[in-house]
mmCIF file of C-alpha atoms in Angstrom:
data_model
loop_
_atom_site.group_PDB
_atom_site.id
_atom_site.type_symbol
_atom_site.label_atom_id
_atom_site.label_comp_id
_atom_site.label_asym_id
_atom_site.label_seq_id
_atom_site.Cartn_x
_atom_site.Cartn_y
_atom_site.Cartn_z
ATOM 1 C CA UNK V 1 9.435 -22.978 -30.212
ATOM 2 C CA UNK V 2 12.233 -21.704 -32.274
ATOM 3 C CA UNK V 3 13.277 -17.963 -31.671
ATOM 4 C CA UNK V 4 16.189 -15.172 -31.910
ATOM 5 C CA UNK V 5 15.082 -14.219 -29.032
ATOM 6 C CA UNK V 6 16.253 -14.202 -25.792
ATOM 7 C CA UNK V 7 14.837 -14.577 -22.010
ATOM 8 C CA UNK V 8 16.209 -10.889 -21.780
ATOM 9 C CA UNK V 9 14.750 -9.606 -25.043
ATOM 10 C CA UNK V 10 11.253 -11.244 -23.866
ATOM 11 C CA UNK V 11 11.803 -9.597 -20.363
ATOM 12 C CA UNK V 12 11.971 -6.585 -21.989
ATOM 13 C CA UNK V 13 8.889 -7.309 -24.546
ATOM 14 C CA UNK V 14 6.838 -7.813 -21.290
ATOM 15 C CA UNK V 15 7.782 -4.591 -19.568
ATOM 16 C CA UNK V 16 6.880 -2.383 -23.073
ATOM 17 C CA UNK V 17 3.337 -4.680 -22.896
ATOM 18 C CA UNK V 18 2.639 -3.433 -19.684
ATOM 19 C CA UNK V 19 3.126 0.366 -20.276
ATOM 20 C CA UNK V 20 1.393 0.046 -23.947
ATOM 21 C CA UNK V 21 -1.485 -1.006 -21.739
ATOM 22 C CA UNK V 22 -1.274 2.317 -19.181
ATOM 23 C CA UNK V 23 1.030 1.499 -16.464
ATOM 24 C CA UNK V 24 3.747 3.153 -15.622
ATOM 25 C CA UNK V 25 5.318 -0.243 -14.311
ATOM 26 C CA UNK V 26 8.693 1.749 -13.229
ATOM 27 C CA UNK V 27 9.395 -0.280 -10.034
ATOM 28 C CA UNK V 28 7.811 -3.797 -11.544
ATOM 29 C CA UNK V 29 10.171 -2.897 -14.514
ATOM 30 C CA UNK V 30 13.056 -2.491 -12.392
ATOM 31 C CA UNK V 31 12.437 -5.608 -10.369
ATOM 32 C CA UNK V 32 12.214 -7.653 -13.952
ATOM 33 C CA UNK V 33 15.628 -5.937 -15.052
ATOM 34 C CA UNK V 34 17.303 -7.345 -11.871
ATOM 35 C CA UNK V 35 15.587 -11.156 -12.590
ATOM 36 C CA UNK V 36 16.917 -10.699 -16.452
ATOM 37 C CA UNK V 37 20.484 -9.796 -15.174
ATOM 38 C CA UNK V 38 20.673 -12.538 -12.475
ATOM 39 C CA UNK V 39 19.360 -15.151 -15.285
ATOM 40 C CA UNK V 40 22.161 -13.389 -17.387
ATOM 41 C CA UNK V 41 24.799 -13.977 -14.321
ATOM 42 C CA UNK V 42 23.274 -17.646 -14.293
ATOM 43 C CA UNK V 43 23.617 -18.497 -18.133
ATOM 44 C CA UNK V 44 19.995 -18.437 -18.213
ATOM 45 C CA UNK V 45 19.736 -17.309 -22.001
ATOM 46 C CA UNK V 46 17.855 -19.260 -23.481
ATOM 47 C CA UNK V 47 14.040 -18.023 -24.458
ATOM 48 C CA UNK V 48 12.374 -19.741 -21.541
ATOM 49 C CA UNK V 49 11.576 -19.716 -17.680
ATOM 50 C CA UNK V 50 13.596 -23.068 -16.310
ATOM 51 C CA UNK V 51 11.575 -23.944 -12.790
ATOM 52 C CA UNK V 52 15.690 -24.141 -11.338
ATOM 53 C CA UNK V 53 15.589 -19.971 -12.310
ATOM 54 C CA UNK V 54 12.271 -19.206 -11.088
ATOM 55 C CA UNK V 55 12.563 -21.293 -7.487
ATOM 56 C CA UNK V 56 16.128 -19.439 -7.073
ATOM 57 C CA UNK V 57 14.587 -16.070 -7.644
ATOM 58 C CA UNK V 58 11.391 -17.066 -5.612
ATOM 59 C CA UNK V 59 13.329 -17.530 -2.770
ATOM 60 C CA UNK V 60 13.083 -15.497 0.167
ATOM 61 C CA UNK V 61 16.404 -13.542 1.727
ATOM 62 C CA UNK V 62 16.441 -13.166 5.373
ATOM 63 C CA UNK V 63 15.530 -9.484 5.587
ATOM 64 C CA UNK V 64 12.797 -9.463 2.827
ATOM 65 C CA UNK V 65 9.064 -8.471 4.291
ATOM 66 C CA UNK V 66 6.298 -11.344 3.294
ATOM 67 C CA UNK V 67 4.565 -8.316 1.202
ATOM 68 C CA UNK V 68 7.709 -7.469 -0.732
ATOM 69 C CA UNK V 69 8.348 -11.211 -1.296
ATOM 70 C CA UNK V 70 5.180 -12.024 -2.624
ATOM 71 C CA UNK V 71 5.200 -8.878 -5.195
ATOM 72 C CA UNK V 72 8.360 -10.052 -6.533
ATOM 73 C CA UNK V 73 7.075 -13.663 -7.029
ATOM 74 C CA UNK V 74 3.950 -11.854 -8.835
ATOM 75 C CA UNK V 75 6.078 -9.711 -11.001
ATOM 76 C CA UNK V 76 7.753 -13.285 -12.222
ATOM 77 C CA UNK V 77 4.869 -14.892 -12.065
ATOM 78 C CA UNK V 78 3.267 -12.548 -14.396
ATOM 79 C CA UNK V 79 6.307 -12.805 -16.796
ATOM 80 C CA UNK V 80 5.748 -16.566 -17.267
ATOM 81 C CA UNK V 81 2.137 -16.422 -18.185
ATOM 82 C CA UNK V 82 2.904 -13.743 -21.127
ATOM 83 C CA UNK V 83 5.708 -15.935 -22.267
ATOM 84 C CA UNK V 84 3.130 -19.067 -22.041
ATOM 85 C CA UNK V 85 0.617 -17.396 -24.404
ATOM 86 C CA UNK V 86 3.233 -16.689 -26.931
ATOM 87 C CA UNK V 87 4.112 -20.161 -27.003
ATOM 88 C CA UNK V 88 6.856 -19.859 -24.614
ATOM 89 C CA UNK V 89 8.377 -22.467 -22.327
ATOM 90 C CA UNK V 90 7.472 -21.236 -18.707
ATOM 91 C CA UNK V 91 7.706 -22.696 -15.314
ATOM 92 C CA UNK V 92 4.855 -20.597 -13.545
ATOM 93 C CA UNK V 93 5.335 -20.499 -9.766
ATOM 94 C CA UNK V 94 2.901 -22.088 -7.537
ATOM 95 C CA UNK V 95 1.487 -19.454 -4.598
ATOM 96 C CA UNK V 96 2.219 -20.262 -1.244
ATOM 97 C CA UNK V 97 0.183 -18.455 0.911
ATOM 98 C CA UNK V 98 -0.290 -14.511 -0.107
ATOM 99 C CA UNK V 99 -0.881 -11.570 2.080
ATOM 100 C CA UNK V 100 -4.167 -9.973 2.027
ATOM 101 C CA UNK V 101 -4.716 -6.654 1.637
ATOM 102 C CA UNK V 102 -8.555 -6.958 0.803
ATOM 103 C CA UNK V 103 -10.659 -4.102 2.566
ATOM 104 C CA UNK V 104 -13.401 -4.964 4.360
ATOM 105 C CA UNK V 105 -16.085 -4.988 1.913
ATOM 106 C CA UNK V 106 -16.228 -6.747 -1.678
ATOM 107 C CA UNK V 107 -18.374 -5.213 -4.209
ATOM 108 C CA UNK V 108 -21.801 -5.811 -4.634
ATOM 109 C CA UNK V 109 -22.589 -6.326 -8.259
ATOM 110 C CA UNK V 110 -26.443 -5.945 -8.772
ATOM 111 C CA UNK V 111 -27.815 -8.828 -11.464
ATOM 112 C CA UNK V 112 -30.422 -7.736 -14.195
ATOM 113 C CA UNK V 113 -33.561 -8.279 -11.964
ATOM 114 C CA UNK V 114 -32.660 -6.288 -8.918
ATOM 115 C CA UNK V 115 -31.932 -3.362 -11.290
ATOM 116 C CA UNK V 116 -35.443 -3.983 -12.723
ATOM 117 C CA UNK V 117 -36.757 -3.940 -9.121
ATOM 118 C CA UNK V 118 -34.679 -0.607 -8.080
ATOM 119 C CA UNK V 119 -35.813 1.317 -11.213
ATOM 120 C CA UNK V 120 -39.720 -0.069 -10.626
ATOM 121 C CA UNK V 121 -39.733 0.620 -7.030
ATOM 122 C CA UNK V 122 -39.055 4.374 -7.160
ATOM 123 C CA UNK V 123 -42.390 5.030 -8.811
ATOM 124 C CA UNK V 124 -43.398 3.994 -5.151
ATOM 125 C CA UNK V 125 -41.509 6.521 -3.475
ATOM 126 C CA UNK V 126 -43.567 9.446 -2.221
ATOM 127 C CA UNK V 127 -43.026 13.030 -3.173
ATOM 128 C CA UNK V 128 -44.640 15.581 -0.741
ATOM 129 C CA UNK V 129 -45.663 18.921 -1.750
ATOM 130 C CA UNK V 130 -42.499 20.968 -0.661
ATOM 131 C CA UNK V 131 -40.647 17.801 -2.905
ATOM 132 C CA UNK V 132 -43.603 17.303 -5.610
ATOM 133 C CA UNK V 133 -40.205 16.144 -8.203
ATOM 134 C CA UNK V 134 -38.776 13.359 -5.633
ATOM 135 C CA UNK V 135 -39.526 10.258 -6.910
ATOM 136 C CA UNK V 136 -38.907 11.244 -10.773
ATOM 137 C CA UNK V 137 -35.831 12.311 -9.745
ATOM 138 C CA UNK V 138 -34.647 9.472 -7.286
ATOM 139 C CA UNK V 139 -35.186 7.306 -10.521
ATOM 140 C CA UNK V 140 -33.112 9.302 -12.587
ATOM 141 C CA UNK V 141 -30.290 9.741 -10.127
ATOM 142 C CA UNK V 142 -29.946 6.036 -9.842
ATOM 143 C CA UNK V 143 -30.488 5.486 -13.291
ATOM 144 C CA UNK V 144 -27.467 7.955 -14.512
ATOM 145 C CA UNK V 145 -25.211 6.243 -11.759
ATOM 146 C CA UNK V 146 -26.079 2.660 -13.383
ATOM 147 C CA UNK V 147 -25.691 4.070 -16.834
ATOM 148 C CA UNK V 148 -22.783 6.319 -16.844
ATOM 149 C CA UNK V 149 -20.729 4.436 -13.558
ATOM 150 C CA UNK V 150 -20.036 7.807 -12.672
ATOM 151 C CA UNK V 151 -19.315 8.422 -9.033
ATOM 152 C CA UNK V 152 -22.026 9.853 -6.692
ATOM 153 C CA UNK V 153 -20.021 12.744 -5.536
ATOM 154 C CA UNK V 154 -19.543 13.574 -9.580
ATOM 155 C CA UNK V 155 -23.591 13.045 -9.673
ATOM 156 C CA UNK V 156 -24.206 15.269 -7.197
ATOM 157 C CA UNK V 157 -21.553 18.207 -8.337
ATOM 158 C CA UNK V 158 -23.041 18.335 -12.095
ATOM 159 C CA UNK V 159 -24.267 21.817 -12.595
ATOM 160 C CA UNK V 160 -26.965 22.984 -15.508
ATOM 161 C CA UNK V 161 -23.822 24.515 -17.876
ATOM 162 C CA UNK V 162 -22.445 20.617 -17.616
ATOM 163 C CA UNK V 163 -25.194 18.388 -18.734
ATOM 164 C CA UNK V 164 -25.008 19.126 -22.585
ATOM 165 C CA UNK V 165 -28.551 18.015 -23.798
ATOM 166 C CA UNK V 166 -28.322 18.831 -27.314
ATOM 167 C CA UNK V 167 -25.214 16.926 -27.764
ATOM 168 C CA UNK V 168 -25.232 14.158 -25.142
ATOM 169 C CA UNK V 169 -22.401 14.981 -23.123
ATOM 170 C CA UNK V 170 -21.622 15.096 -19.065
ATOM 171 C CA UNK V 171 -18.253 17.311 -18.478
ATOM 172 C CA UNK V 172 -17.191 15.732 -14.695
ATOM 173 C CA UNK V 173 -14.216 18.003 -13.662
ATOM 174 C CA UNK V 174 -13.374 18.507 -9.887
ATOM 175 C CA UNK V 175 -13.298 14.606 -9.277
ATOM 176 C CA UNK V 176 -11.532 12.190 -6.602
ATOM 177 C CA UNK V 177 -8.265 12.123 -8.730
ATOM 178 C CA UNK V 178 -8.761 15.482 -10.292
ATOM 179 C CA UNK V 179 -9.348 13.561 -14.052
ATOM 180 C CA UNK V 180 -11.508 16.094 -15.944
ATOM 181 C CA UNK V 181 -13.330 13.567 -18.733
ATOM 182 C CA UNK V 182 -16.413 13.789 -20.362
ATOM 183 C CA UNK V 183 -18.799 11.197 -20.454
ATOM 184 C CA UNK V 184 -21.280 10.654 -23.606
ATOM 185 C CA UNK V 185 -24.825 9.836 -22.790
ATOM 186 C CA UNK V 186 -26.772 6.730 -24.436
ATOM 187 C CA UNK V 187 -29.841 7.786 -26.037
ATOM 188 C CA UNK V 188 -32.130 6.448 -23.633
ATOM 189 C CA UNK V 189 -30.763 7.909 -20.983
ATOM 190 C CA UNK V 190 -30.046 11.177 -22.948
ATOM 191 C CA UNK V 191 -33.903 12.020 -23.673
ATOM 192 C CA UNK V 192 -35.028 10.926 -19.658
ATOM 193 C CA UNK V 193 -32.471 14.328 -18.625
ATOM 194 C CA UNK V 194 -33.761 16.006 -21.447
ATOM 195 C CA UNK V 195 -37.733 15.515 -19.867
ATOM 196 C CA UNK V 196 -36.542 15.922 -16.561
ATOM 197 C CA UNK V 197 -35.420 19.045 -17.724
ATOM 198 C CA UNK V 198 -38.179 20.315 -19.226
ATOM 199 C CA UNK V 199 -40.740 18.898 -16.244
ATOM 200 C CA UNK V 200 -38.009 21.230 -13.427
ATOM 201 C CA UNK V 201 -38.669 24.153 -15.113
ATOM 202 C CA UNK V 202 -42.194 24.230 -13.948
ATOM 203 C CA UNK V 203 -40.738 24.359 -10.542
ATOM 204 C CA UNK V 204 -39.152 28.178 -8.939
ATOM 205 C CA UNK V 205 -36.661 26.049 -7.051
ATOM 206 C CA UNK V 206 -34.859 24.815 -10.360
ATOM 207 C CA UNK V 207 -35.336 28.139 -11.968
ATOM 208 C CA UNK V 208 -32.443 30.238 -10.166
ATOM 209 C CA UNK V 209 -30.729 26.709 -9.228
ATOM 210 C CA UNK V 210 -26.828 26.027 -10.513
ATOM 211 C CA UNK V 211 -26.955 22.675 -10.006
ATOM 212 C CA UNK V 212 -28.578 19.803 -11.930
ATOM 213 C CA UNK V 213 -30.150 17.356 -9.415
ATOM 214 C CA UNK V 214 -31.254 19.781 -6.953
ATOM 215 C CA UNK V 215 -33.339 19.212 -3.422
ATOM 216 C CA UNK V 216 -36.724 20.798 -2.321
ATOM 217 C CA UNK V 217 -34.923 23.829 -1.697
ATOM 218 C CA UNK V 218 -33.457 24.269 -4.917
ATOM 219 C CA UNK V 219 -29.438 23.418 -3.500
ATOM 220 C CA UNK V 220 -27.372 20.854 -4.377
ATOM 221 C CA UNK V 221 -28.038 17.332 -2.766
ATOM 222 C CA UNK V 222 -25.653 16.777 0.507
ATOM 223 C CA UNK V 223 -26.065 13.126 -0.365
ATOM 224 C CA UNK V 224 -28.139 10.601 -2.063
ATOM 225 C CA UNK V 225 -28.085 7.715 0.346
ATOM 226 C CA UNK V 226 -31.053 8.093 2.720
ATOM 227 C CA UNK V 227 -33.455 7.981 -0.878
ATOM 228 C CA UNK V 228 -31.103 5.140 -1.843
ATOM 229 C CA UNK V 229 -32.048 3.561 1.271
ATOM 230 C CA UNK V 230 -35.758 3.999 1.010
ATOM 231 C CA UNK V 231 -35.319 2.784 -2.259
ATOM 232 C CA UNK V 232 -33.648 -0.904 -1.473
ATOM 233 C CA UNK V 233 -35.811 -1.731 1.305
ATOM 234 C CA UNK V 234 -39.082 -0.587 -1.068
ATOM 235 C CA UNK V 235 -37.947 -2.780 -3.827
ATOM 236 C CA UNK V 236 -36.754 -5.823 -1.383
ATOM 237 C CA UNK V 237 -33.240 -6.088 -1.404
ATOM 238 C CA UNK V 238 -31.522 -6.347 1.916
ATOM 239 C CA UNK V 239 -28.766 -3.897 3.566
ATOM 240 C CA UNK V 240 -25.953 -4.443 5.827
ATOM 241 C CA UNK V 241 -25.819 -0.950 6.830
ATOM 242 C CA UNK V 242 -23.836 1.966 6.198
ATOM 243 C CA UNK V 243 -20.854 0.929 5.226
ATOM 244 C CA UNK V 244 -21.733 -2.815 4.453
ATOM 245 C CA UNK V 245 -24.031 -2.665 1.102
ATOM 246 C CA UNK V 246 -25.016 -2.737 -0.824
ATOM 247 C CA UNK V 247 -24.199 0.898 -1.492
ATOM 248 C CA UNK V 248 -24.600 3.453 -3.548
ATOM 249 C CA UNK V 249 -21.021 3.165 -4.908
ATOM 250 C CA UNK V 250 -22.091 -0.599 -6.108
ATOM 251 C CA UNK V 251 -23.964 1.146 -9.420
ATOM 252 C CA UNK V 252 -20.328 2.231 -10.151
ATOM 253 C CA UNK V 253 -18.970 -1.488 -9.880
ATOM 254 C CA UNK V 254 -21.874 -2.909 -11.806
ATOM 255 C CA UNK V 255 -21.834 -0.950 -14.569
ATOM 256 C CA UNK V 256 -18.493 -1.590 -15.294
ATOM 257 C CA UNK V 257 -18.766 -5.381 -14.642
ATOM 258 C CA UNK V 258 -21.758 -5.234 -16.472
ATOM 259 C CA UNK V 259 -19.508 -3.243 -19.918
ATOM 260 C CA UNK V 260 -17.099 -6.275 -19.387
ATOM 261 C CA UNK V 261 -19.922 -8.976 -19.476
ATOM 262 C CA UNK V 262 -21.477 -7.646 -22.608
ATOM 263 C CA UNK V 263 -18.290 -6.661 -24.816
ATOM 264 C CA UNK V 264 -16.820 -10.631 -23.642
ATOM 265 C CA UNK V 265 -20.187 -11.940 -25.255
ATOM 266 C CA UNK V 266 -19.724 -9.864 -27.922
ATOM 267 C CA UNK V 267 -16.212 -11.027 -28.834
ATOM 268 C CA UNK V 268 -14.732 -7.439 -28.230
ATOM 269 C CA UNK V 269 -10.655 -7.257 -27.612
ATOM 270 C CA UNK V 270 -10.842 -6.456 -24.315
ATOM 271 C CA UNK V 271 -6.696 -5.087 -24.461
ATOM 272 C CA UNK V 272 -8.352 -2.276 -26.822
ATOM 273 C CA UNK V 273 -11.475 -1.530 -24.446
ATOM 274 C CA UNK V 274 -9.963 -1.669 -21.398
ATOM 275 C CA UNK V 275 -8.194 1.573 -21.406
ATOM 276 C CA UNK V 276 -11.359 2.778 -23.182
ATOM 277 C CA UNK V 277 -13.199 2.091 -19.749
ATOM 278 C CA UNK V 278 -10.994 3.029 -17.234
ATOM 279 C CA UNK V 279 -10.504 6.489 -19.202
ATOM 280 C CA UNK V 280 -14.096 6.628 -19.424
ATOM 281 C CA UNK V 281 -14.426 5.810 -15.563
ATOM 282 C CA UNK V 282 -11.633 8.308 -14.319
ATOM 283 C CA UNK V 283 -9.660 5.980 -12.957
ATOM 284 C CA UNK V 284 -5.675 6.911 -12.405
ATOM 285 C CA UNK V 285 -4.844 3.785 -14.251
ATOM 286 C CA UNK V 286 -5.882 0.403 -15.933
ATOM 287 C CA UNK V 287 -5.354 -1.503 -12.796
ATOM 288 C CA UNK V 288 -8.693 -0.812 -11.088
ATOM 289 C CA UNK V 289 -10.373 -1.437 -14.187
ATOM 290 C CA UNK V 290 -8.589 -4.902 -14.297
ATOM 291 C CA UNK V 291 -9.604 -5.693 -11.046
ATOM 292 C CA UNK V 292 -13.271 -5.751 -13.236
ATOM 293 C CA UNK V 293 -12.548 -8.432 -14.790
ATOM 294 C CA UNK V 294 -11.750 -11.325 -11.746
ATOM 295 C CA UNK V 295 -15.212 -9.979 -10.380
ATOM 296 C CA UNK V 296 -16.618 -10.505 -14.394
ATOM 297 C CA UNK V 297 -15.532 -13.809 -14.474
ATOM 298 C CA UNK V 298 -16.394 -14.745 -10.884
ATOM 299 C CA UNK V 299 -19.852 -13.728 -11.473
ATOM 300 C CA UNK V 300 -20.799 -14.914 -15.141
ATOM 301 C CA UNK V 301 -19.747 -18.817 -15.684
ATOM 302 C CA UNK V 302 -20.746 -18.517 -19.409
ATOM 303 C CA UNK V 303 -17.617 -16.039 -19.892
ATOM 304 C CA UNK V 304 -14.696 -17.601 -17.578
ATOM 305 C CA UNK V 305 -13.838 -19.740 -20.423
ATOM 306 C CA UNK V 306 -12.904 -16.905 -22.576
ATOM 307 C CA UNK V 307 -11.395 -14.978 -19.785
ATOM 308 C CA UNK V 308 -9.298 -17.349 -18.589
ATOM 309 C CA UNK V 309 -7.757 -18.646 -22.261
ATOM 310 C CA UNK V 310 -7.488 -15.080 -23.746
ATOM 311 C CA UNK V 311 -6.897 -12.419 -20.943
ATOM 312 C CA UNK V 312 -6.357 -14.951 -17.825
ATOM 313 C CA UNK V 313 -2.865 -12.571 -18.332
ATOM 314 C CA UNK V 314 -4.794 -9.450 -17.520
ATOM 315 C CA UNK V 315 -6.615 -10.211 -14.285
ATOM 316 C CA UNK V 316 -4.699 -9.719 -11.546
ATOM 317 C CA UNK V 317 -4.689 -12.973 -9.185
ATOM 318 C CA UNK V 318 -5.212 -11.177 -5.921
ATOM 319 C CA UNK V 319 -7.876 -9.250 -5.732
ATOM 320 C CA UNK V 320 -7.766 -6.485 -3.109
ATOM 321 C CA UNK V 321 -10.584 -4.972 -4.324
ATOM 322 C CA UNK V 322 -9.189 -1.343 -4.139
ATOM 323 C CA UNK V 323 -11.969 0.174 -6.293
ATOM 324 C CA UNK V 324 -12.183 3.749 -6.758
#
């Protein structure tokens, strides 16, 4: 491929990819400035990764930790494949063992029919006559998490004044990172808070009540997972336990997997929607959102094709799961 360009001008084209897309990349950045400059100090000039470059850089110096090694062969590494897709000689470095930093749980990603089951086993759950609004609103609660990935805690804080049913529009504010957003409501979902509104004001506990989902005394839900719970092992699904899942924060993870599934079939541009999502989720950054797509692609054969070709750059290749 015949270019003007040079390994140092590409370096630098990578680095201005990477913060168009939401990172910050300040310390990746530097780290690629230092490879460009020793290639420089090497006559390395050319547009294109020689494998002699790459396996001198990958090389580790004798006071270098194995985590600090391995990010700067993944900062490289990442380098080659965006010069590959642009056509780009590239000698991509082989891993050779990685560190793990996965947590000790993976996301649980529900598939179409166990939401099906979920949703059709809370007409089973019992109300009582101190609770005569449970199971309605057990459904809805679980629905809004699958529909909106908020997080529970968000759920749980929404108060009358931020549920917008005339407009369609959740205001979250007081969240994990601090990320006010607002969250627009499907239709579907918007006119099943708009009846649940109108059935709760039948009831004195919702009258004089600040919050949205309230309990039987009219307060603001502790937590959701006991219901949650009750509702798994009522529609047949299994649980590990607390802690184990699949939990309540696994609506969260499917509904984004499930956004990435659907615009991939679609033929979206998934570098235009991905901000889009994480924005829309509240994450701090892109790079949780990424994370999305190696479980996407994991779980839906039909799509890895298309991931892999076009955005194989995008997911990152270890996974640490680190989902907030």
């Amino acid at each position: 491929m015949t270019s003007s360009k040079t390994l140092q001008d590409l370096v630098a084209d990578y680095i201005a990819e990477k913060r168009a897309l939401g990172y910050k990349y300040d310390k990746p950045g530097l780290t690629l400035n230092r490879f460009a400059k020793l290639a420089e100090q090497k006559d390395y000039t050319q547009p294109q990764l020689c494998r002699e470059l790459v396996e001198m850089w990958c090389e580790k110096t004798a006071y270098e930790s194995e985590s600090n090694h391995q990010c700067r062969i993944g900062i490289v590494r990442g380098l080659a494949q965006y010069m590959d897709r642009l056509g780009f000689p590239a000698y991509i470095y082989m891993k050779k063992g990685t560190v793990s930093h996965e947590r000790s749980f993976k996301p649980y990603i529900f598939s179409n029919t166990e939401l099906a089951k979920i949703f059709s086993a809370t007409d089973e759950v019992l109300n009582t006559k101190s609770y005569p609004f449970r199971s309605e609103q057990i459904k809805l609660i679980l629905k809004t998490l699958y529909s909106t990935g908020m997080r529970s805690s968000e759920l749980r804080n929404l108060k009358k004044d931020d549920v917008d049913l005339v407009y369609g529009i959740l205001h979250i504010y007081g969240t994990k990172f601090n990320k006010e957003r607002f969250i627009p409501l499907d239709e579907v979902l918007l006119q099943q808070l708009r009846t649940y509104s109108q059935q709760m004001c039948c009831y004195e506990v919702w009258k004089d009540a600040q919050y949205f989902f309230v309990n039987s005394f009219g307060r603001q839900h502790k937590d959701v997972y006991h219901p949650y719970r009750e509702v798994l092992n009522l529609a047949g699904i299994s649980h590990g336990g607390r802690g184990k899942g699949p939990r309540i924060h696994d609506f969260r993870h499917t509904f984004a997997v499930h956004c990435l599934r659907n615009w991939v079939r679609a033929g979206k541009d998934l570098t235009v929607a991905l901000p889009y999502l994480s924005s829309y989720m509240g994450h701090t950054g892109i790079r949780s959102s990424q994370y999305y797509l190696r479980l996407t692609a994991e779980l839906y054969p039909d799509i890895v094709e298309t991931l892999d070709s076009v955005y194989g750059w995008m997911i990152p290749e270890v996974s640490p799961y680190d989902f907030d």
